[in-house]
mmCIF file of C-alpha atoms in Angstrom:
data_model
loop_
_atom_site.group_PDB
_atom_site.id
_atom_site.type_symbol
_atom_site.label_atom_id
_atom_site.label_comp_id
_atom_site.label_asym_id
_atom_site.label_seq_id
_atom_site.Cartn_x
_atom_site.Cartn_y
_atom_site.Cartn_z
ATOM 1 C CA UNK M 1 -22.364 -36.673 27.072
ATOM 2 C CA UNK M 2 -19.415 -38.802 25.674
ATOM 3 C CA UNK M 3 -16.855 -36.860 27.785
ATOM 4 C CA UNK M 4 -13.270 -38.072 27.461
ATOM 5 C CA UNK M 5 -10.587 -36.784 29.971
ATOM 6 C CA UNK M 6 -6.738 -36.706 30.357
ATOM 7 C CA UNK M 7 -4.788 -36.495 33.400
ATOM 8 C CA UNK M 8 -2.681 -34.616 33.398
ATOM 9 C CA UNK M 9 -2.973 -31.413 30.832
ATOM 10 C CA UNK M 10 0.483 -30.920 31.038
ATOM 11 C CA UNK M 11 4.249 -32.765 32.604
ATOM 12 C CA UNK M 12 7.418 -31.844 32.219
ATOM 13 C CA UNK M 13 9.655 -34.717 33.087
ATOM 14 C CA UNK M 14 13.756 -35.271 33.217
ATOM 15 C CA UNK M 15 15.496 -37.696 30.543
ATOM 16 C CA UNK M 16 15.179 -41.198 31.582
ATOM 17 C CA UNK M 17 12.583 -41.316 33.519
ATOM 18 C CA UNK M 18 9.042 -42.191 32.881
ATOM 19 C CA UNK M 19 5.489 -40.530 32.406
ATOM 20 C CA UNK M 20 2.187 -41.886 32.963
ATOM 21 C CA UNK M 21 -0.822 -40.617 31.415
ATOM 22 C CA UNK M 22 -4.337 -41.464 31.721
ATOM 23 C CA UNK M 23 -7.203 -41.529 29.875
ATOM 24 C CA UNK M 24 -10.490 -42.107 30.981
ATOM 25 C CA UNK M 25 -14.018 -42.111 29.616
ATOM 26 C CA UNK M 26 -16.315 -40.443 31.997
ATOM 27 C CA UNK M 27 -19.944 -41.514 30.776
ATOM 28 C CA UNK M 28 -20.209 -44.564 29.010
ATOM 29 C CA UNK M 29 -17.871 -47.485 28.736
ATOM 30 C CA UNK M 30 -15.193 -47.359 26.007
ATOM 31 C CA UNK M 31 -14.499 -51.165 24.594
ATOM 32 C CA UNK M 32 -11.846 -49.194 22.355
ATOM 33 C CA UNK M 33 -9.182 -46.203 23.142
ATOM 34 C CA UNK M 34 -6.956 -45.054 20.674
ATOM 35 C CA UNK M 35 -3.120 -43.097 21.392
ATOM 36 C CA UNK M 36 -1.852 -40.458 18.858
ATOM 37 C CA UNK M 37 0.839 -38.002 18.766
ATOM 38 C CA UNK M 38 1.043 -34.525 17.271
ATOM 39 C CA UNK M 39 3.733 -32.642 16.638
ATOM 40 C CA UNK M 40 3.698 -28.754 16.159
ATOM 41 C CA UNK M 41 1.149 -27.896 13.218
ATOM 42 C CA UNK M 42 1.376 -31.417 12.199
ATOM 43 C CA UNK M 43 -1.551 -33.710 11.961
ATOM 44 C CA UNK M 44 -2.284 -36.906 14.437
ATOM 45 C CA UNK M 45 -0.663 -39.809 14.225
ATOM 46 C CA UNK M 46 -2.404 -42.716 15.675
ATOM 47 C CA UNK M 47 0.351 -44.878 17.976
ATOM 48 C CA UNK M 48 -1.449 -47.651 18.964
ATOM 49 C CA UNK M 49 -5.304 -48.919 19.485
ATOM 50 C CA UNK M 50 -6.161 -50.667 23.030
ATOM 51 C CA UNK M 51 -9.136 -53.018 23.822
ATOM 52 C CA UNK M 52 -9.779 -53.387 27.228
ATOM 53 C CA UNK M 53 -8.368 -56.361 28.508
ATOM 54 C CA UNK M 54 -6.447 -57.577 25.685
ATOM 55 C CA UNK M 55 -2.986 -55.942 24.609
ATOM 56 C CA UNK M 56 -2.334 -53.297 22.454
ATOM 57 C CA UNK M 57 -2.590 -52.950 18.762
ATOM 58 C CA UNK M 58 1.022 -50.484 17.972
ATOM 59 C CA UNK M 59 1.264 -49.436 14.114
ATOM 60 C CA UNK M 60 4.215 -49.352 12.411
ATOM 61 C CA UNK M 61 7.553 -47.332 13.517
ATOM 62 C CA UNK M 62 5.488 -47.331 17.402
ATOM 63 C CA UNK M 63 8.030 -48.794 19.739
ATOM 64 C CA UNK M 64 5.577 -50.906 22.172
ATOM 65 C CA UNK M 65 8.253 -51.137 24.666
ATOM 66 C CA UNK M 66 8.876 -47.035 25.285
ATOM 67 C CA UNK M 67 5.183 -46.305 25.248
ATOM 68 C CA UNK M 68 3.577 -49.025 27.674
ATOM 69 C CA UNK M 69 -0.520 -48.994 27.137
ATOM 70 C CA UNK M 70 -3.301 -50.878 29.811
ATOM 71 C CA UNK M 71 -6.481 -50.817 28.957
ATOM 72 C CA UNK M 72 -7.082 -52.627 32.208
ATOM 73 C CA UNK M 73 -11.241 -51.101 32.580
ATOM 74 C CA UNK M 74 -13.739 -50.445 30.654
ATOM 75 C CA UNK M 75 -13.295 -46.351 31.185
ATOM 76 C CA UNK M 76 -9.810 -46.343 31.913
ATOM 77 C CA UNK M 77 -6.510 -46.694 29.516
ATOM 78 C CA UNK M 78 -3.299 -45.451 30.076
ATOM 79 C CA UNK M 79 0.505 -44.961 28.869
ATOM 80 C CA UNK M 80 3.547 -44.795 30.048
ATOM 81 C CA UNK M 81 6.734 -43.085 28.170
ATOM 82 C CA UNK M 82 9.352 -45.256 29.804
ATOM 83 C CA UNK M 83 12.754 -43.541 29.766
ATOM 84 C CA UNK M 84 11.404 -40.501 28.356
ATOM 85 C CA UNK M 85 13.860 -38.418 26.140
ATOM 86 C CA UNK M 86 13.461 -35.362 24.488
ATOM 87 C CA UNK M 87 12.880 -36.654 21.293
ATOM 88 C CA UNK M 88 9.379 -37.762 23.479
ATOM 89 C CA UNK M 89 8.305 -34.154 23.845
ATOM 90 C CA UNK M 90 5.054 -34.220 22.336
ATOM 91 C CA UNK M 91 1.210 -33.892 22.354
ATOM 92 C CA UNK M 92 -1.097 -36.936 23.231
ATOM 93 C CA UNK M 93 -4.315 -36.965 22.591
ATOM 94 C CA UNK M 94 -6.452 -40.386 23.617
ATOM 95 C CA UNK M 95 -9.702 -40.835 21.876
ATOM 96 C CA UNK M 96 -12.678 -43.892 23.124
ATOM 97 C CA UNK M 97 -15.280 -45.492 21.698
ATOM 98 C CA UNK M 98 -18.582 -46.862 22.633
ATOM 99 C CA UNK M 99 -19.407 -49.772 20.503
ATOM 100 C CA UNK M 100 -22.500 -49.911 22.626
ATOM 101 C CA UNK M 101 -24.519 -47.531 20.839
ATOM 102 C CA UNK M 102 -23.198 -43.131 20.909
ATOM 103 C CA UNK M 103 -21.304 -42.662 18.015
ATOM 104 C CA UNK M 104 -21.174 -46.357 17.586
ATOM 105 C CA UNK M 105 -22.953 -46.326 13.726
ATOM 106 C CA UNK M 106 -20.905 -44.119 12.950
ATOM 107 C CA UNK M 107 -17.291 -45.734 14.311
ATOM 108 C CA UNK M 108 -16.928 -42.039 15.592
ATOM 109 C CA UNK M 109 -14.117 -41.614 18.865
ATOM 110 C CA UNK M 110 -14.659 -39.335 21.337
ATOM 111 C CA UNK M 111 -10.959 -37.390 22.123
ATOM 112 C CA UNK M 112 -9.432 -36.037 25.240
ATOM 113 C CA UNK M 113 -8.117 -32.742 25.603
ATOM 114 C CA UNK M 114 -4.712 -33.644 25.605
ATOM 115 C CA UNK M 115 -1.284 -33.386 27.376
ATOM 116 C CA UNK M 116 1.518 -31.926 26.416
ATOM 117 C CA UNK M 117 4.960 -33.704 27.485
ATOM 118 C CA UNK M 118 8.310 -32.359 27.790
ATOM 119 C CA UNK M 119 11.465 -33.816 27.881
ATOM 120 C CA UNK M 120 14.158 -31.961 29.517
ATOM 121 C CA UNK G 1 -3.681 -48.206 3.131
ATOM 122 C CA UNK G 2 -6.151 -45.270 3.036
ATOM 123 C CA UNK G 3 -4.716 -42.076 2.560
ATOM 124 C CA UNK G 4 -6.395 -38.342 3.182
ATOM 125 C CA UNK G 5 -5.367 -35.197 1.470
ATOM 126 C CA UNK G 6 -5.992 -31.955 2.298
ATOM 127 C CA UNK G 7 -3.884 -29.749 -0.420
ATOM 128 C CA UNK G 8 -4.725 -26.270 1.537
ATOM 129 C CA UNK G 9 -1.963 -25.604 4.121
ATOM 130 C CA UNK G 10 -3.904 -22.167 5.054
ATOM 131 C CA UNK G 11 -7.071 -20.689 3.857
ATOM 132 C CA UNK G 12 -8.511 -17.136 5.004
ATOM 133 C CA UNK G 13 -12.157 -15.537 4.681
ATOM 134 C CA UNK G 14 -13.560 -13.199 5.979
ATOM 135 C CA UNK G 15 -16.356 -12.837 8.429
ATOM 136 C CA UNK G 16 -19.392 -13.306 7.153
ATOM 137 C CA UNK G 17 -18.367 -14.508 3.995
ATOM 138 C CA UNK G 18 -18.042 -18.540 2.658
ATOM 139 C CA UNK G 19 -14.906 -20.661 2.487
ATOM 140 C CA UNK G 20 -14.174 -24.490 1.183
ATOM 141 C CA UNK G 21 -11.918 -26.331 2.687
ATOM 142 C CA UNK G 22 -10.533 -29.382 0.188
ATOM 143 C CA UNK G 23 -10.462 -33.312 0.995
ATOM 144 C CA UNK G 24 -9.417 -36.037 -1.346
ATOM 145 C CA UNK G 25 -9.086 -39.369 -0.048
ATOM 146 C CA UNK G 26 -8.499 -43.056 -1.607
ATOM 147 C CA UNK G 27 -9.803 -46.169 -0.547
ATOM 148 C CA UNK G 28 -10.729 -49.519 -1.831
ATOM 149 C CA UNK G 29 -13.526 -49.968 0.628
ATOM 150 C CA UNK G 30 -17.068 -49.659 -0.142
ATOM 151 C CA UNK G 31 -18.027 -49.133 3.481
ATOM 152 C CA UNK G 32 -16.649 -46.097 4.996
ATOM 153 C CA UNK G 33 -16.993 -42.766 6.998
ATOM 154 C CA UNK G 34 -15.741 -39.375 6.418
ATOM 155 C CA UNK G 35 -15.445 -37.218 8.764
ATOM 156 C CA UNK G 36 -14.494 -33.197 9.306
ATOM 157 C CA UNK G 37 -13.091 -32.624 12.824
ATOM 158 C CA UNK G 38 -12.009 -28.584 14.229
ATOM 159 C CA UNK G 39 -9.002 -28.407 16.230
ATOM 160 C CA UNK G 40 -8.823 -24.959 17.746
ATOM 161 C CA UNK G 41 -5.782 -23.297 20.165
ATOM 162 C CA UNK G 42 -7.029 -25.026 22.865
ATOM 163 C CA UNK G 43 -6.060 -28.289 20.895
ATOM 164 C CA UNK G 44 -9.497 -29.482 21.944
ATOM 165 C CA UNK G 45 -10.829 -32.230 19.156
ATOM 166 C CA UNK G 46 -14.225 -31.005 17.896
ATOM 167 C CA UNK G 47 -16.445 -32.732 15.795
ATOM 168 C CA UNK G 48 -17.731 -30.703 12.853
ATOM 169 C CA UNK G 49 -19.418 -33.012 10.597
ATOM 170 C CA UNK G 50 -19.654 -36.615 9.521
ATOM 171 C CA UNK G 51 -21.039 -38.421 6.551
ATOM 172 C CA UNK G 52 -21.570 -42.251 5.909
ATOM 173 C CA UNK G 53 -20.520 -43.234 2.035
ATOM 174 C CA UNK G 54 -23.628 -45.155 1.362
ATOM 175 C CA UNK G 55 -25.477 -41.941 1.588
ATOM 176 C CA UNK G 56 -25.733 -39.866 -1.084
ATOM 177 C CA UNK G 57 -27.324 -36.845 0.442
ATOM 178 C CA UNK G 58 -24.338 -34.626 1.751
ATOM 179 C CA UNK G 59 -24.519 -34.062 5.043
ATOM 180 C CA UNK G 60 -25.255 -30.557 6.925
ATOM 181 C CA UNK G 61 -24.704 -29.380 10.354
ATOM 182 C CA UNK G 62 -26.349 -25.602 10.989
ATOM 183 C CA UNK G 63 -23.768 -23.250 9.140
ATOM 184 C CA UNK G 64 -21.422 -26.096 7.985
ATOM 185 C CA UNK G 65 -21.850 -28.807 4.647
ATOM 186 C CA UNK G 66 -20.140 -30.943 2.693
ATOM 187 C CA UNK G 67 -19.752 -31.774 -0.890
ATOM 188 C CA UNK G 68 -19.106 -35.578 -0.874
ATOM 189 C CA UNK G 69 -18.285 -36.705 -4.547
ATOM 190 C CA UNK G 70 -17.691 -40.478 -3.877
ATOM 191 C CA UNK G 71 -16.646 -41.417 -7.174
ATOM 192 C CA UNK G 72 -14.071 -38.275 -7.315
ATOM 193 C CA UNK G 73 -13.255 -39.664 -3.172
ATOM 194 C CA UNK G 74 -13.966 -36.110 -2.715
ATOM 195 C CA UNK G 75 -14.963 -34.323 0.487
ATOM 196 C CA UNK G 76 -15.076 -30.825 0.488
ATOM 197 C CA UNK G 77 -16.461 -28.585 4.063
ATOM 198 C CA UNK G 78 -18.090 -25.462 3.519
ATOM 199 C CA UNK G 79 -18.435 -22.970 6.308
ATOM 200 C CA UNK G 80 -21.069 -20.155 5.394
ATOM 201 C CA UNK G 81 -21.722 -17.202 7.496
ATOM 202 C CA UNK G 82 -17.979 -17.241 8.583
ATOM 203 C CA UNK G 83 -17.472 -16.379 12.032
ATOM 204 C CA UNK G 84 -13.937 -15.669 14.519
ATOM 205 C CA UNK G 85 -14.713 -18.254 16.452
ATOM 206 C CA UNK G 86 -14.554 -20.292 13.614
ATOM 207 C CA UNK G 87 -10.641 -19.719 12.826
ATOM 208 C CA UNK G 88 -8.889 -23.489 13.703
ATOM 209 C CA UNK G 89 -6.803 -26.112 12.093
ATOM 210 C CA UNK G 90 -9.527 -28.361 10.553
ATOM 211 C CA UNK G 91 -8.776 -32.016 9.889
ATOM 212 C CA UNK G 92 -10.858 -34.394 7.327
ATOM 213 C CA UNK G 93 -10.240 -38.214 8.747
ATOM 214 C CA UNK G 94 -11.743 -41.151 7.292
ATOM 215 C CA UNK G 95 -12.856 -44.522 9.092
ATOM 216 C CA UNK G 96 -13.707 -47.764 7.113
ATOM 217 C CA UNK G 97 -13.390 -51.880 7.869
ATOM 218 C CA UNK G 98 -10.275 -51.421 10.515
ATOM 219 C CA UNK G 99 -12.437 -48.895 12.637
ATOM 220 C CA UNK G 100 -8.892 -46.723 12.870
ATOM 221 C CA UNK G 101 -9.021 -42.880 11.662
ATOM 222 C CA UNK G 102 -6.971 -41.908 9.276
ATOM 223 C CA UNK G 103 -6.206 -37.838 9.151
ATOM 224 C CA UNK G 104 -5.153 -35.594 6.813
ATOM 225 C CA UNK G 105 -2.475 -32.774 7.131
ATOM 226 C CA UNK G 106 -4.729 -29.889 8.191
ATOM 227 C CA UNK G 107 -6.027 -26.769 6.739
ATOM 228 C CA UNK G 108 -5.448 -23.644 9.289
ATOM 229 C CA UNK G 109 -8.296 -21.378 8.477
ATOM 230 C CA UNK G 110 -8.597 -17.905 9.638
ATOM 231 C CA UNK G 111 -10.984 -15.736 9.810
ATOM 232 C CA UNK G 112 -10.933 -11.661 9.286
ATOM 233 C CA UNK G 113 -12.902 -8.817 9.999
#
């Protein structure tokens, strides 16, 4: 149970254009998804927090309009690199919670797998 | 702002044997969670172990503990019984009021025969 997925794995994309990457929650409903980035043998760095069906939460240094986030469902959140440069090239890992009761005592997320995006 | 460290860039054991991997953390919230989370090659998040602050018991998962020190905002994992499949980058994170998980750096652990 609490399964996270990413589509997709992996994308390799040309400068300027833009990426879409999903995240969805495939058994239970996450009220919460979270975007982070990590670089090579670096840590995560959360980007922004999404509730579903409000707008996103970016921290600090995030530039809300290059990476676009919907949380438009209760199992579904996704986000766009617009104009993608190299500088992009990254890995992004989405995590979910369920404030409805797994993991929910313990504000634990439940993460993706990940996709790695390249810039050329 | 909460802020994890993890002062071990790279630890090695060997198999069988017993490591500790180091966590300090700071906070000014009496609420929190701490948390210990394996990231092997596959990149693949993995919960290891979790512990609420109001509990003083440390908390154990099979081969894996913790040595939570809350007024030294200490968090130390230790993996007994070491095994191969144990060799990852492991993370310490912490969660409080804002609900958001802070990480640390990362200690890459490996493991040898």
């Amino acid at each position: 149970g609490a399964v996270v997925s990413q589509h997709p794995s992996w994308v390799i994309c040309k400068s300027g254009t833009s990426v879409k990457i999903e995240c969805r929650s495939l058994d239970f409903q996450a009220t919460t998804m979270f975007w982070y980035r990590q670089f090579p043998k670096q840590s995560l760095m959360l980007m922004a927090t999404s509730n579903e069906g409000s707008k996103a939460t970016y921290e600090q240094g995030v530039e809300k309009d290059k990476f676009l986030i919907n949380h438009a469902s209760l199992t579904l959140s996704t986000l766009t690199v617009t104009s993608a440069h190299p500088e992009d090239s990254s890995f992004y890992i989405c995590s979910a919670r369920d404030f409805s009761g797994r993991g929910g005592s313990y504000n634990e997320q439940f993460f993706g797998p990940g996709t790695r995006l390249t810039v050329l | 702002a909460q802020t994890v460290t993890q002062s071990q860039p790279e630890m090695s054991v060997q198999e069988a044997e017993t490591v500790t991997l180091s966590c300090t953390y700071d906070t000014s919230e009496s609420d929190y969670y701490l948390f210990w989370y394996k990231q092997p090659p596959s990149r693949q998040m993995i919960l290891v172990i979790r512990q609420e602050a109001y509990k003083q018991q440390n908390a154990t998962e099979n081969r894996f503990s913790v040595n939570f020190q809350k007024a030294a905002k200490s968090f130390s994992l230790k993996i007994s019984d070491s095994q191969l499949g144990d060799a990852a980058m492991y993370f310490c994170a912490y969660t409080g009021t804002a609900s958001k998980l802070t990480f640390g750096t990362g200690t890459r652990l490996q493991v040898t025969l």
